CSV table of C-alpha atoms in Angstrom, one decimal:
chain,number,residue,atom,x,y,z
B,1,UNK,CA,22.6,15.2,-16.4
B,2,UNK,CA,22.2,18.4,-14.0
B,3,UNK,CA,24.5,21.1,-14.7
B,4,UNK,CA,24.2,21.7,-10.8
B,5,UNK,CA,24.7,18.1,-9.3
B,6,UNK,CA,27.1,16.3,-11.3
B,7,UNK,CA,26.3,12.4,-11.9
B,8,UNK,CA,22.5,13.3,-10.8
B,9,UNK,CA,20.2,12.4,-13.6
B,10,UNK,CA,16.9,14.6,-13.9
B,11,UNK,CA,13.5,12.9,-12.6
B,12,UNK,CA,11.6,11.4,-15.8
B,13,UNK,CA,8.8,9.2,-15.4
B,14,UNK,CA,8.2,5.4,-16.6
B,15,UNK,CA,5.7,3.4,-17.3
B,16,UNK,CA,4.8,0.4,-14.3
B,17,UNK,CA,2.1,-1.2,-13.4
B,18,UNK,CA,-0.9,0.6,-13.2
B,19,UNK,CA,0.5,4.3,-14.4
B,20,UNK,CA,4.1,6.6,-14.4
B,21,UNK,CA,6.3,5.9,-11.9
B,22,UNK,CA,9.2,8.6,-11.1
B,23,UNK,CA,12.7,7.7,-11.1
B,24,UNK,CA,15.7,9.2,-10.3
B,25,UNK,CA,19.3,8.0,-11.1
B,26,UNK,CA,21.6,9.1,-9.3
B,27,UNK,CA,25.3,8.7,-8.6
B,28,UNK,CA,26.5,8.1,-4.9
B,29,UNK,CA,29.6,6.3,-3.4
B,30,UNK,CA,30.2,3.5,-1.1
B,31,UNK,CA,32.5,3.8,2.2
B,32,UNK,CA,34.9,1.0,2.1
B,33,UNK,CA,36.6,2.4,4.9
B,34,UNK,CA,38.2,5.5,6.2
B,35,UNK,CA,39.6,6.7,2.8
B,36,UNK,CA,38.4,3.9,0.2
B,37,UNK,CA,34.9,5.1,-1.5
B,38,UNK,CA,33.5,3.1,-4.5
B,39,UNK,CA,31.3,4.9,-7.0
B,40,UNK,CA,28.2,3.4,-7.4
B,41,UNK,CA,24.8,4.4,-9.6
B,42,UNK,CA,21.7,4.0,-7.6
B,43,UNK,CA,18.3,4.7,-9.3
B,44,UNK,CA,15.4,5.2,-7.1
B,45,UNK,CA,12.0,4.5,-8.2
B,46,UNK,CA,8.7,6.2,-6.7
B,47,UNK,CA,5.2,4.3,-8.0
B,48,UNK,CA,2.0,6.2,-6.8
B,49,UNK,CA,0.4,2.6,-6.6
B,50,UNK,CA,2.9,1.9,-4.1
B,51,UNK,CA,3.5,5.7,-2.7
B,52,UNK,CA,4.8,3.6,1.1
B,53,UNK,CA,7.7,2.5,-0.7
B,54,UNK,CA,10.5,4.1,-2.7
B,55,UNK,CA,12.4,0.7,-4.8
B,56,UNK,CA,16.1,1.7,-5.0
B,57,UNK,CA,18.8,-0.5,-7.3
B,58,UNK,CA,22.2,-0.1,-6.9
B,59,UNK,CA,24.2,-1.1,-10.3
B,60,UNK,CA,28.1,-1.1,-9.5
B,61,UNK,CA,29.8,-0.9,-12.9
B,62,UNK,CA,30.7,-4.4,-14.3
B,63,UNK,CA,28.7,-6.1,-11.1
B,64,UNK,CA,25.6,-7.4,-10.2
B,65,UNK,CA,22.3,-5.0,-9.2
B,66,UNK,CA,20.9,-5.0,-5.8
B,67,UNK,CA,17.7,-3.8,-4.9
B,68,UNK,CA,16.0,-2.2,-1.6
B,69,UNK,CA,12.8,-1.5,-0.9
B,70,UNK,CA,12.8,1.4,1.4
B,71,UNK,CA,9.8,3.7,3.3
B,72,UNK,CA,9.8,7.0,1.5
B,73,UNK,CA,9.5,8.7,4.7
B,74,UNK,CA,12.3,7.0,5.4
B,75,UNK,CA,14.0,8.9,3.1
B,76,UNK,CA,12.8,11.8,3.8
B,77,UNK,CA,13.2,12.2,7.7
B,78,UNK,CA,16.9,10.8,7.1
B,79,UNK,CA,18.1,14.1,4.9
B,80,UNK,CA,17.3,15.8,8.0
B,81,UNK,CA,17.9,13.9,11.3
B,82,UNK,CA,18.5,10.3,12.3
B,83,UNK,CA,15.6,7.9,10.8
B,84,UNK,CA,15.2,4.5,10.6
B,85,UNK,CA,16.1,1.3,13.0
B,86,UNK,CA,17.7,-2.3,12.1
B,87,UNK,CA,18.1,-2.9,8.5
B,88,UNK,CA,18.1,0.8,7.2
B,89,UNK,CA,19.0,3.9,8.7
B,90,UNK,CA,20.0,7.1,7.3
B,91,UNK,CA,20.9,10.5,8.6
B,92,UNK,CA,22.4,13.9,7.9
B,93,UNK,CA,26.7,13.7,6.8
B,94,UNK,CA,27.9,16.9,5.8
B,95,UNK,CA,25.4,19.9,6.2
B,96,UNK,CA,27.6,22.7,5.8
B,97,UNK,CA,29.7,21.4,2.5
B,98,UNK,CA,29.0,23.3,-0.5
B,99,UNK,CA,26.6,19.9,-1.5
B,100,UNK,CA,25.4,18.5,1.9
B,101,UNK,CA,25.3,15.2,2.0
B,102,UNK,CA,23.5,11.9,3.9
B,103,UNK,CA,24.9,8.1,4.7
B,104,UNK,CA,22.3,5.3,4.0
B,105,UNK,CA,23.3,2.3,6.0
B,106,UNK,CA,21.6,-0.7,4.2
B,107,UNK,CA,22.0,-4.2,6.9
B,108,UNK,CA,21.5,-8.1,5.8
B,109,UNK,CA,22.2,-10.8,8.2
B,110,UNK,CA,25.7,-10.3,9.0
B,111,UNK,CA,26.8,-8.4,6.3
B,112,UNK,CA,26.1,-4.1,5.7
B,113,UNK,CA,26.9,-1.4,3.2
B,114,UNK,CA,27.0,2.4,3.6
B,115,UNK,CA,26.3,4.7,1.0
B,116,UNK,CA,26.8,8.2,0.8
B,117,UNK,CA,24.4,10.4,-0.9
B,118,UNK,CA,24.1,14.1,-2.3
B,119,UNK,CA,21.0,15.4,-0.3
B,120,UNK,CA,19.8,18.3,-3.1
B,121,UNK,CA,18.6,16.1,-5.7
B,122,UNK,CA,17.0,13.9,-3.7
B,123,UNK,CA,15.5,16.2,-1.2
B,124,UNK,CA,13.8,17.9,-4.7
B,125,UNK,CA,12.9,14.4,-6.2
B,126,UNK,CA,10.7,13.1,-2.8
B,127,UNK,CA,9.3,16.8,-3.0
B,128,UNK,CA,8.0,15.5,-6.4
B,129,UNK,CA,6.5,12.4,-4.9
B,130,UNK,CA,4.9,14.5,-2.1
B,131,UNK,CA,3.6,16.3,-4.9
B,132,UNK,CA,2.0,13.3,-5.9
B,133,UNK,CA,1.0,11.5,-3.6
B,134,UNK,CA,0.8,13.7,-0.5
B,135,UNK,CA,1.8,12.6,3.1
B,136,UNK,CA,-1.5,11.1,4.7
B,137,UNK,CA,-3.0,10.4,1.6
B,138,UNK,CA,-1.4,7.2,0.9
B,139,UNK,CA,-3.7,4.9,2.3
B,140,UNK,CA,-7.0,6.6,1.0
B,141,UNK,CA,-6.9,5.0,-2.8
B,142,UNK,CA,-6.6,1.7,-0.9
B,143,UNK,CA,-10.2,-1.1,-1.3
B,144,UNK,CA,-10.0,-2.0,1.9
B,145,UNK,CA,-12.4,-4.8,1.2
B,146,UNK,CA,-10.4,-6.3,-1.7
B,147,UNK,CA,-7.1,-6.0,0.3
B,148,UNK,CA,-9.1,-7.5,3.6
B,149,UNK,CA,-10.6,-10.2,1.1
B,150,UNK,CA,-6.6,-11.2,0.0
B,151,UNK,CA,-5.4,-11.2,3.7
B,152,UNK,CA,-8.1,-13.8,4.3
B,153,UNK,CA,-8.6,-15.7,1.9
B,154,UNK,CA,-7.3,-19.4,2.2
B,155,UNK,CA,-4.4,-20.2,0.2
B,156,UNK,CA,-5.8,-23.6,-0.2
B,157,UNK,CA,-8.8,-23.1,-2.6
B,158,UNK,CA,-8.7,-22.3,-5.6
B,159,UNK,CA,-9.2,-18.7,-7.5
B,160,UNK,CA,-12.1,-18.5,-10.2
C-alpha cells in the first residue's frame, strides 16, 4: 500500500498475453445517493499489446466482479475536464480537496453506476503507460496486413 494514498496499491506488472501488463488496484467508492457511498476495489489493467484500452474490474467485497473496458485517453482527459459520451464519462470532482478527486459514470441499458476516484494515483499510473506506450504511437506496432487479412476474411472457410 502507499503511505500517501491510502487503499492505493503500487503499480506492479503481470504477465498477459504477449508480455507485462501494468496494473493498478485501487480503492474507490460508489455514490448510492446523496450520502450513501459503497467501498469498492477496482484494479485497472494497462497491456502494451492493447495500449487503446485500459481493462478495469470492479470486485465489491463478498459480490460478483464486473469488468469495463475503457479508452485510456479516456481516462486521462477525464482527471482533467469532461471526457467521454454515452456509456462512460468521467470528469474532474473535487480539485481543491487535499486528494482531488474524479466520478466515472459507467452506463448499460437502463441501468448506471458512478464511481468516485482519487485522481493522484491514477494520474501517476497512466503517466506510466504513456511512458510505455506513448500517445500517437499506439497504432505503429500494428501488421496492418494481418489485421486487414482478419477483417476480411470469410467466416465461412475454414483456417489451415
Amino acid at each position: 500500500m502507499s503511505g500517501n494514498h491510502p487503499g492505493v496499491q503500487t503499480s506492479r506488472t503481470a504477465s498477459y498475453g504477449s508480455g507485462p501488463e501494468l496494473v493498478l488496484d485501487l480503492d474507490i467508492e460508489r455514490l448510492l445517493g446523496v450520502s450513501a457511498r459503497q467501498a469498492i476495489r477496482a484494479e485497472f489493467r494497462f497491456d502494451p499489446g492493447s495500449p487503446l484500452v485500459v481493462r478495469v474490474e470492479f470486485v465489491i467485497a463478498g459480490g460478483a466482479r464486473v469488468l469495463w473496458r475503457i479508452g485510456r485517453d479516456l481516462l486521462q482527459q477525464g482527471l482533467y475536464s469532461v471526457s467521454g459520451l454515452g456509456d462512460v464519462q468521467m470528469w474532474p470532482a473535487y480539485p481543491a480537496r487535499a486528494v482531488a478527486t474524479a466520478r466515472l459514470r459507467l452506463t448499460s441499458g437502463d441501468m448506471a453506476a458512478l464511481f468516485e476516484l482519487p485522481v493522484p494515483p491514477l494520474a501517476a499510473w497512466l503517466r506510466h503507460t504513456y511512458d510505455l506506450v506513448p500517445a500517437g504511437r499506439e497504432l505503429a506496432e500494428i501488421d496492418w496486413d494481418v489485421a486487414t487479412a482478419d477483417l476480411l476474411q470469410d467466416p465461412a472457410a475454414q483456417s489451415d
